[in-house]
Short mmCIF file of C-alpha atoms and ligand atoms in Angstrom, two decimals:
data_model
loop_
_atom_site.label_atom_id
_atom_site.label_comp_id
_atom_site.label_asym_id
_atom_site.label_seq_id
_atom_site.Cartn_x
_atom_site.Cartn_y
_atom_site.Cartn_z
CA UNK A 288 0.00 0.00 0.00
CA UNK A 289 0.75 3.69 0.05
CA UNK A 290 2.17 3.52 3.58
CA UNK A 291 4.79 0.83 2.82
CA UNK A 292 5.83 2.64 -0.34
CA UNK A 293 6.21 5.97 1.47
CA UNK A 294 8.23 4.27 4.21
CA UNK A 295 10.55 2.66 1.66
CA UNK A 296 11.19 6.16 0.27
CA UNK A 297 11.74 7.53 3.75
CA UNK A 298 8.53 9.59 3.68
CA UNK A 299 5.43 9.87 5.82
CA UNK A 300 2.02 9.71 4.15
CA UNK A 301 -1.40 10.83 5.38
CA UNK A 302 -4.99 10.84 4.15
CA UNK A 303 -6.34 14.35 4.76
CA UNK A 304 -9.25 16.75 4.44
CA UNK A 305 -12.80 15.99 3.34
CA UNK A 306 -12.11 12.27 3.04
CA UNK A 307 -11.21 11.95 6.73
CA UNK A 308 -14.01 14.30 7.83
CA UNK A 309 -16.56 12.22 5.93
CA UNK A 310 -15.10 9.02 7.36
CA UNK A 311 -15.90 10.29 10.87
CA UNK A 312 -19.31 11.50 9.73
CA UNK A 313 -19.96 8.11 8.07
CA UNK A 314 -20.70 9.85 4.77
CA UNK A 315 -19.52 8.41 1.47
CA UNK A 316 -16.55 10.21 -0.10
CA UNK A 317 -14.60 8.93 -3.07
CA UNK A 318 -12.10 11.80 -3.24
CA UNK A 319 -8.96 10.64 -1.52
CA UNK A 320 -6.37 13.36 -0.82
CA UNK A 321 -2.92 12.32 0.34
CA UNK A 322 -0.23 14.49 1.88
CA UNK A 323 3.34 13.24 1.74
CA UNK A 324 6.07 14.41 4.08
CA UNK A 325 8.80 14.25 1.49
CA UNK A 326 8.64 14.51 -2.30
CA UNK A 327 4.95 14.18 -3.24
CA UNK A 328 5.62 13.91 -6.96
CA UNK A 329 8.25 11.18 -6.55
CA UNK A 330 5.83 9.29 -4.31
CA UNK A 331 3.00 9.67 -6.85
CA UNK A 332 5.24 8.34 -9.67
CA UNK A 333 6.29 5.28 -7.67
CA UNK A 334 2.71 4.64 -6.52
CA UNK A 335 1.39 4.91 -10.07
CA UNK A 336 4.00 2.44 -11.30
CA UNK A 337 2.86 -0.11 -8.71
CA UNK A 338 -0.77 0.26 -9.81
CA UNK A 339 -0.47 0.63 -13.57
CA UNK A 340 -1.72 4.23 -13.25
CA UNK A 341 -0.73 7.55 -14.85
CA UNK A 342 0.54 10.71 -13.13
CA UNK A 343 -0.15 14.36 -13.86
CA UNK A 344 2.35 16.45 -11.94
CA UNK A 345 2.28 20.18 -11.12
CA UNK A 346 5.86 21.01 -10.30
CA UNK A 347 5.05 24.57 -9.28
CA UNK A 348 2.78 23.39 -6.47
CA UNK A 349 4.63 20.10 -5.85
CA UNK A 350 1.33 18.26 -6.32
CA UNK A 351 0.29 15.34 -8.51
CA UNK A 352 -2.82 13.45 -9.52
CA UNK A 353 -2.62 9.67 -9.83
CA UNK A 354 -5.11 8.48 -12.44
CA UNK A 355 -6.02 4.78 -12.39
CA UNK A 356 -7.11 2.75 -15.44
CA UNK A 357 -10.77 2.96 -14.27
CA UNK A 358 -10.34 6.76 -14.14
CA UNK A 359 -10.49 7.06 -10.34
CA UNK A 360 -8.06 9.64 -9.02
CA UNK A 361 -5.98 10.33 -5.96
CA UNK A 362 -4.59 13.79 -5.26
CA UNK A 363 -1.13 13.90 -3.77
CA UNK A 364 0.33 17.02 -2.13
CA UNK A 365 3.70 17.71 -0.62
CA UNK A 366 4.04 18.90 2.95
CA UNK A 367 7.18 20.95 3.02
CA UNK A 368 9.52 20.91 5.95
CA UNK A 369 9.44 24.38 7.40
CA UNK A 370 11.92 25.89 9.79
CA UNK A 371 10.87 28.61 12.18
CA UNK A 372 13.24 31.17 13.62
CA UNK A 373 12.89 31.38 17.37
CA UNK A 374 14.02 34.32 19.51
CA UNK A 375 17.76 34.55 20.07
CA UNK A 376 19.48 31.76 21.95
CA UNK A 377 16.75 29.24 21.21
CA UNK A 378 17.39 26.77 18.39
CA UNK A 379 15.45 26.99 15.12
CA UNK A 380 12.58 24.48 15.31
CA UNK A 381 11.35 22.21 12.64
CA UNK A 382 7.57 21.96 12.88
CA UNK A 383 5.98 18.70 11.92
CA UNK A 384 5.17 19.38 8.28
CA UNK A 385 1.78 17.67 8.37
CA UNK A 386 0.88 20.11 11.14
CA UNK A 387 1.78 23.07 8.91
CA UNK A 388 -0.18 21.55 6.05
CA UNK A 389 -3.27 21.19 8.22
CA UNK A 390 -2.88 24.70 9.65
CA UNK A 391 -3.27 26.19 6.16
CA UNK A 392 -6.70 24.64 5.73
CA UNK A 393 -10.09 26.33 5.96
CA UNK A 394 -11.84 24.81 8.99
CA UNK A 395 -10.97 22.54 11.87
CA UNK A 396 -13.32 19.84 10.53
CA UNK A 397 -11.18 19.72 7.35
CA UNK A 398 -7.89 19.88 9.22
CA UNK A 399 -7.77 16.24 10.18
CA UNK A 400 -5.41 13.54 8.90
CA UNK A 401 -5.03 9.78 9.20
CA UNK A 402 -1.50 8.47 9.27
CA UNK A 403 -1.01 5.71 6.66
CA UNK A 404 2.64 4.97 7.49
CA UNK A 405 3.25 1.42 8.83
CA UNK A 406 3.72 1.46 12.57
CA UNK A 407 1.37 4.44 12.93
CA UNK A 408 -1.22 3.22 10.44
CA UNK A 409 -4.72 4.43 11.26
CA UNK A 410 -3.68 7.01 13.87
CA UNK A 411 -5.76 10.19 13.70
CA UNK A 412 -3.67 13.33 13.53
CA UNK A 413 -5.72 16.08 15.13
CA UNK A 414 -3.86 19.21 16.22
CA UNK A 415 -6.76 21.65 16.15
CA UNK A 416 -9.74 19.97 17.77
CA UNK A 417 -11.28 18.59 14.60
CA UNK A 418 -12.84 15.57 16.33
CA UNK A 419 -14.34 17.80 19.02
CA UNK A 420 -15.85 20.08 16.34
CA UNK A 421 -17.19 17.19 14.27
CA UNK A 422 -18.88 15.80 17.40
CA UNK A 423 -20.13 19.24 18.42
CA UNK A 424 -21.21 19.98 14.82
CA UNK A 425 -19.22 23.22 14.64
CA UNK A 426 -17.62 25.03 11.72
CA UNK A 427 -14.59 26.89 13.09
CA UNK A 428 -11.64 28.57 11.41
CA UNK A 429 -8.15 27.74 12.60
CA UNK A 430 -7.03 31.30 13.33
CA UNK A 431 -8.42 34.82 13.42
CA UNK A 432 -6.88 35.96 10.11
CA UNK A 433 -8.38 33.10 8.14
CA UNK A 434 -11.04 35.16 6.30
CA UNK A 435 -8.59 38.01 5.70
CA UNK A 436 -6.26 35.51 4.06
CA UNK A 437 -9.05 34.12 1.93
CA UNK A 438 -12.58 35.59 2.04
CA UNK A 439 -13.97 32.80 -0.18
CA UNK A 440 -13.81 30.71 2.99
CA UNK A 441 -16.94 32.59 4.10
CA UNK A 442 -18.86 30.93 1.26
CA UNK A 443 -17.27 27.59 2.12
CA UNK A 444 -18.24 27.96 5.80
CA UNK A 445 -21.89 28.37 4.83
CA UNK A 446 -21.73 25.52 2.30
CA UNK A 447 -20.39 23.06 4.89
CA UNK A 448 -22.69 24.40 7.64
CA UNK A 449 -25.80 23.79 5.56
CA UNK A 450 -24.62 20.51 4.02
CA UNK A 451 -23.89 18.84 7.36
CA UNK A 452 -26.44 20.84 9.36
CA UNK A 453 -23.62 22.15 11.55
CA UNK A 454 -23.37 25.60 13.16
CA UNK A 455 -20.79 28.24 12.35
CA UNK A 456 -19.16 28.90 15.72
CA UNK A 457 -19.66 32.21 17.56
CA UNK A 458 -16.11 33.48 17.16
CA UNK A 459 -16.05 32.41 13.50
CA UNK A 460 -19.35 34.25 12.97
CA UNK A 461 -17.81 37.41 14.46
CA UNK A 462 -14.80 37.03 12.17
CA UNK A 463 -17.17 36.81 9.18
CA UNK A 464 -18.89 40.04 10.24
CA UNK A 465 -15.49 41.71 10.68
CA UNK A 466 -14.39 40.59 7.25
CA UNK A 467 -17.56 42.06 5.73
CA UNK A 468 -17.03 45.35 7.54
CA UNK A 469 -13.54 45.50 6.08
CA UNK A 470 -15.11 45.10 2.60
CA UNK A 471 -12.81 42.21 1.88
CA UNK A 472 -15.06 41.04 -0.96
CA UNK A 473 -14.35 44.20 -2.93
CA UNK A 474 -10.79 43.09 -3.47
CA UNK A 475 -11.73 39.56 -4.44
CA UNK A 476 -11.87 38.50 -8.07
CA UNK A 477 -15.27 37.62 -9.47
CA UNK A 478 -13.96 34.31 -10.71
CA UNK A 479 -12.97 33.13 -7.21
CA UNK A 480 -16.37 34.06 -5.78
CA UNK A 481 -18.13 32.47 -8.73
CA UNK A 482 -16.18 29.23 -8.32
CA UNK A 483 -17.48 28.89 -4.74
CA UNK A 484 -21.01 29.85 -5.82
CA UNK A 485 -20.88 27.13 -8.45
CA UNK A 486 -19.96 24.61 -5.76
CA UNK A 487 -22.91 25.85 -3.67
CA UNK A 488 -25.25 25.33 -6.60
CA UNK A 489 -24.09 21.74 -6.96
CA UNK A 490 -25.13 21.08 -3.34
CA UNK A 491 -28.39 19.30 -2.69
CA UNK A 492 -29.95 22.38 -1.06
CA UNK A 493 -28.39 25.53 -2.50
CA UNK A 494 -31.38 27.61 -1.43
CA UNK A 495 -30.58 27.06 2.28
CA UNK A 496 -27.01 28.21 1.61
CA UNK A 497 -28.17 31.28 -0.31
CA UNK A 498 -30.67 32.20 2.43
CA UNK A 499 -27.94 31.93 5.04
CA UNK A 500 -25.59 34.03 2.89
CA UNK A 501 -28.26 36.69 2.58
CA UNK A 502 -28.86 36.60 6.34
CA UNK A 503 -25.13 37.15 6.92
CA UNK A 504 -25.22 40.01 4.36
CA UNK A 505 -22.72 38.21 2.17
CA UNK A 506 -24.83 38.37 -1.00
CA UNK A 507 -25.13 42.16 -0.86
CA UNK A 508 -21.39 42.42 -0.17
CA UNK A 509 -20.77 40.55 -3.42
CA UNK A 510 -23.12 42.81 -5.41
CA UNK A 511 -26.05 45.04 -4.38
CA UNK A 512 -28.26 43.34 -7.01
CA UNK A 513 -27.56 39.92 -5.54
CA UNK A 514 -30.78 39.64 -3.51
CA UNK A 515 -33.25 36.95 -2.58
CA UNK A 516 -36.86 38.02 -2.64
CA UNK A 517 -39.74 35.83 -1.43
CA UNK A 518 -40.57 35.06 -5.08
CA UNK A 519 -37.00 34.12 -5.90
CA UNK A 520 -36.81 31.86 -2.85
CA UNK A 521 -40.03 30.11 -3.93
CA UNK A 522 -38.73 29.44 -7.39
CA UNK A 523 -35.29 28.34 -6.13
CA UNK A 524 -36.95 25.76 -3.92
CA UNK A 525 -39.06 24.57 -6.84
CA UNK A 526 -35.90 24.38 -8.98
CA UNK A 527 -34.31 22.08 -6.40
CA UNK A 528 -37.26 19.72 -6.65
CA UNK A 529 -37.28 19.77 -10.43
CA UNK A 530 -33.52 19.08 -10.53
CA UNK A 531 -33.95 16.12 -8.19
CA UNK A 532 -36.71 14.74 -10.42
CA UNK A 533 -34.59 15.19 -13.52
CA UNK A 534 -31.54 13.59 -11.87
CA UNK A 535 -33.63 10.55 -10.96
CA UNK A 536 -34.45 10.06 -14.66
CA UNK A 537 -30.77 9.34 -15.36
CA UNK A 538 -30.88 10.99 -18.77
CA UNK A 539 -28.20 13.06 -20.44
CA UNK A 540 -26.99 15.76 -20.31
CA UNK A 541 -26.31 16.49 -16.63
CA UNK A 542 -27.72 19.75 -15.22
CA UNK A 543 -25.26 22.57 -14.58
CA UNK A 544 -26.29 23.90 -11.18
CA UNK A 545 -25.44 27.57 -11.63
CA UNK A 546 -27.11 27.79 -15.04
CA UNK A 547 -30.31 26.52 -13.47
CA UNK A 548 -30.28 28.53 -10.24
CA UNK A 549 -29.14 31.78 -11.83
CA UNK A 550 -32.36 31.71 -13.86
CA UNK A 551 -34.13 32.01 -10.51
CA UNK A 552 -31.65 34.45 -8.97
CA UNK A 553 -31.97 36.90 -11.87
CA UNK A 554 -35.75 36.58 -12.08
CA UNK A 555 -37.48 39.98 -12.34
CA UNK A 556 -34.21 41.72 -13.07
CA UNK A 557 -33.68 43.95 -16.06
CA UNK A 558 -31.48 42.39 -18.69
CA UNK A 559 -28.66 44.84 -17.95
CA UNK A 560 -28.92 44.18 -14.21
CA UNK A 561 -28.52 40.46 -14.77
CA UNK A 562 -25.54 41.26 -17.01
CA UNK A 563 -23.97 43.46 -14.30
CA UNK A 564 -24.26 40.71 -11.71
CA UNK A 565 -22.74 38.10 -14.01
CA UNK A 566 -19.89 40.48 -14.87
CA UNK A 567 -19.12 41.07 -11.21
CA UNK A 568 -18.75 37.30 -10.96
CA UNK A 569 -16.32 37.18 -13.87
CA UNK A 570 -18.63 34.97 -15.93
CA UNK A 571 -17.15 34.54 -19.41
CA UNK A 572 -18.78 36.69 -22.13
CA UNK A 573 -19.99 33.61 -24.02
CA UNK A 574 -21.67 32.21 -20.91
CA UNK A 575 -23.14 35.63 -20.12
CA UNK A 576 -24.67 35.85 -23.62
CA UNK A 577 -25.98 32.32 -23.29
CA UNK A 578 -27.59 33.09 -19.92
CA UNK A 579 -29.21 36.29 -21.19
CA UNK A 580 -30.54 34.65 -24.33
CA UNK A 581 -31.92 31.71 -22.32
CA UNK A 582 -33.71 34.22 -20.07
CA UNK A 583 -35.27 35.84 -23.11
CA UNK A 584 -36.33 32.55 -24.70
CA UNK A 585 -37.72 31.37 -21.38
CA UNK A 586 -39.82 34.53 -21.18
CA UNK A 587 -41.34 33.90 -24.60
CA UNK A 588 -41.89 30.20 -23.96
CA UNK A 589 -43.58 31.02 -20.65
CA UNK A 590 -46.10 33.16 -22.51
CA UNK A 591 -46.94 30.22 -24.78
CA UNK A 592 -47.19 27.75 -21.90
CA UNK A 593 -49.54 30.07 -19.98
CA UNK A 594 -51.94 30.05 -22.91
CA UNK A 595 -51.82 26.29 -23.26
CA UNK A 596 -55.16 24.59 -22.46
CA UNK A 597 -55.62 20.89 -21.92
CA UNK A 598 -57.91 19.32 -24.52
CA UNK A 599 -57.77 22.47 -26.62
CA UNK A 600 -54.05 23.00 -27.29
CA UNK A 601 -51.77 20.37 -28.74
CA UNK A 602 -48.91 18.68 -26.87
CA UNK A 603 -46.67 19.40 -29.86
CA UNK A 604 -47.13 23.13 -29.15
CA UNK A 605 -45.19 22.48 -25.94
CA UNK A 606 -42.52 20.65 -27.93
CA UNK A 607 -42.13 23.65 -30.23
CA UNK A 608 -42.02 26.08 -27.29
CA UNK A 609 -39.12 24.14 -25.74
CA UNK A 610 -37.12 22.81 -28.64
CA UNK A 611 -34.42 25.48 -28.82
CA UNK A 612 -33.93 25.92 -25.09
CA UNK A 613 -30.93 24.64 -23.14
CA UNK A 614 -31.80 21.99 -20.56
CA UNK A 615 -31.63 24.49 -17.67
CA UNK A 616 -34.19 26.70 -19.42
CA UNK A 617 -36.57 23.75 -19.84
CA UNK A 618 -36.23 22.83 -16.16
CA UNK A 619 -36.85 26.44 -15.16
CA UNK A 620 -40.09 26.42 -17.18
CA UNK A 621 -41.11 23.20 -15.49
CA UNK A 622 -40.56 24.81 -12.09
CA UNK A 623 -42.58 27.83 -13.20
CA UNK A 624 -45.51 25.82 -14.57
CA UNK A 625 -48.38 25.40 -12.19
CA UNK A 626 -50.56 23.27 -14.47
CA UNK A 627 -50.15 19.50 -14.07
CA UNK A 628 -50.75 18.81 -17.76
CA UNK A 629 -48.06 21.27 -18.82
CA UNK A 630 -45.62 19.76 -16.35
CA UNK A 631 -46.46 16.28 -17.59
CA UNK A 632 -45.72 17.30 -21.17
CA UNK A 633 -42.47 19.02 -20.21
CA UNK A 634 -41.45 15.83 -18.50
CA UNK A 635 -42.40 13.84 -21.65
CA UNK A 636 -40.27 16.30 -23.61
CA UNK A 637 -37.31 15.55 -21.33
CA UNK A 638 -37.68 11.77 -21.36
CA UNK A 639 -38.75 11.09 -24.94
CA UNK A 640 -39.78 13.89 -27.27
CA UNK A 641 -36.39 15.56 -27.44
CA UNK A 642 -34.84 12.25 -28.56
CA UNK A 643 -37.42 11.63 -31.30
CA UNK A 644 -35.97 10.75 -34.62
CA UNK A 645 -38.38 10.47 -37.44
CA UNK A 646 -38.62 7.41 -39.57
CA UNK A 647 -39.29 9.67 -42.50
CA UNK A 648 -36.13 11.43 -43.63
CA UNK A 649 -35.30 14.07 -46.20
CA UNK A 650 -34.22 11.28 -48.56
CA UNK A 651 -37.63 9.65 -48.26
CA UNK A 652 -39.30 12.92 -49.14
CA UNK A 653 -37.01 13.28 -52.13
CA UNK A 654 -37.97 9.84 -53.32
CA UNK A 655 -41.59 10.93 -53.09
CA UNK A 656 -40.69 13.57 -55.65
CA UNK A 657 -40.61 16.59 -53.35
CA UNK A 658 -38.02 19.17 -54.31
CA UNK A 659 -35.51 20.21 -51.63
CA UNK A 660 -36.12 23.46 -49.78
CA UNK A 661 -37.96 24.91 -46.82
CA UNK A 662 -40.89 22.59 -47.56
CA UNK A 663 -38.75 19.67 -46.47
CA UNK A 664 -38.33 21.03 -42.99
CA UNK A 665 -41.95 22.08 -42.79
CA UNK A 666 -43.20 18.63 -43.72
CA UNK A 667 -40.77 16.87 -41.38
CA UNK A 668 -41.87 19.12 -38.53
CA UNK A 669 -45.52 18.35 -39.27
CA UNK A 670 -44.81 14.64 -39.09
CA UNK A 671 -42.97 15.17 -35.80
CA UNK A 672 -45.91 17.13 -34.40
CA UNK A 673 -48.31 14.40 -35.51
CA UNK A 674 -46.14 11.78 -33.81
CA UNK A 675 -46.12 13.76 -30.56
CA UNK A 676 -49.85 14.39 -30.73
CA UNK A 677 -50.41 10.69 -31.32
CA UNK A 678 -51.83 10.94 -34.80
CA UNK A 679 -49.09 9.05 -36.61
CA UNK A 680 -46.34 6.63 -35.68
CA UNK A 681 -43.00 8.18 -34.81
CA UNK A 682 -39.98 6.94 -33.00
P1 ATP G 874 -16.17 18.42 -0.79
O1 ATP G 874 -16.83 17.36 0.00
O2 ATP G 874 -17.06 19.56 -1.16
O3 ATP G 874 -15.30 17.93 -1.92
P2 ATP G 874 -13.70 18.96 0.51
O4 ATP G 874 -13.48 19.25 1.95
O5 ATP G 874 -13.12 17.74 -0.07
O6 ATP G 874 -15.25 19.06 0.30
P3 ATP G 874 -12.37 20.54 -1.52
O7 ATP G 874 -12.89 21.81 -2.08
O8 ATP G 874 -12.24 19.35 -2.39
O9 ATP G 874 -13.26 20.26 -0.26
O10 ATP G 874 -10.98 20.85 -0.84
C1 ATP G 874 -10.14 19.84 -0.30
C2 ATP G 874 -9.48 20.32 0.98
O11 ATP G 874 -8.67 21.45 0.70
C3 ATP G 874 -10.51 20.78 2.03
O12 ATP G 874 -10.85 19.73 2.89
C4 ATP G 874 -9.80 21.92 2.72
O13 ATP G 874 -9.11 21.44 3.82
C5 ATP G 874 -8.80 22.44 1.70
N1 ATP G 874 -9.27 23.71 1.10
C6 ATP G 874 -10.01 23.88 -0.01
N2 ATP G 874 -10.24 25.18 -0.26
C7 ATP G 874 -9.63 25.87 0.72
C8 ATP G 874 -9.48 27.25 1.02
N3 ATP G 874 -10.06 28.21 0.28
N4 ATP G 874 -8.75 27.58 2.11
C9 ATP G 874 -8.17 26.63 2.87
N5 ATP G 874 -8.27 25.33 2.65
C10 ATP G 874 -8.99 24.93 1.59
#
């Protein structure tokens, strides 16, 4: 194993971070992170050789990813030996490097390691009260400058608090308020904030996180337009349900959390306000354009869906209202639709209609003597509509 290999190289090796935290919480976690006291990249290379795996090394950060044939991955980091000058007359001390590695982390609950080295195998390495905080369900930073060092940790604190139903500790809460008073978010790049927001929107309950962030006045610190209203909260909660439903269908493509939830977060905003918010978050121009055009298409489609009447309108009208929308736009419309029949047809669209291929092709039409041109498309679309409305066989 990893421990024997590290020992043969004269290194120590530890499992760290979320993997160990989730072990103690009895939650599944497939992301193993290792920290090596020694040369992490050399360890990763030797480990990969033993397991017929590949290595991607980042020399600048002294980290590596070991990629196994079945595509599972292990992250390997290097804990550097650090020497600290002590006041005169006292010798320079070498701190245990795993301790320094853990001290750089975000919260005590993530600053826990398991020693994998033979002889100490399985020993928990807990310098900062991680076990106490996991038991007490507390999110605590390791030192008072933590949020000054990295204000994105405020978003991470809320994400972990809501995910595990923990509490952000009192002192940590005060440090968050301090950080906000110092306007630390103003100096933070949009991209770094956005990355953490994306992680939040991949959580099972992003709405709880967003509500907590609003309560702590974090949203407004990011941008004054970043605001939850009662209506937005309602739709965000509905979006969570719709995403769960969709995920249970196991169809492709996967939902991109932020693209879905930002539809709700920018609801009832002017187009240029939505654009301002996305720009503050460093969203790429192409993604910004895509979001704004989805919003517009969703608005038009919503008008059509509102007019749709069961028994009077045709199911294929719903197909045509949805056909050009990205998945996240379709799911937003489903969340917005109050009528059962409309929802049912949107769900049919997701499971079958959008995969329809017609048995009749352009070639067939040509063989029937029809000349190529816009008529082709028109006729094919008519056949598709008939198939959806159950008037003719389609596949
Ligand atoms: P998840 O279950 O969401 O993957 P995780 O704890 O594994 O949670 P990652 O984002 O994968 O989180 O980060 C891995 C580890 O790196 C964390 O456990 C944490 O200790 C550390 N870490 C990540 N981001 C930061 C940060 N901004 N500041 C300090 N430490 C961080």
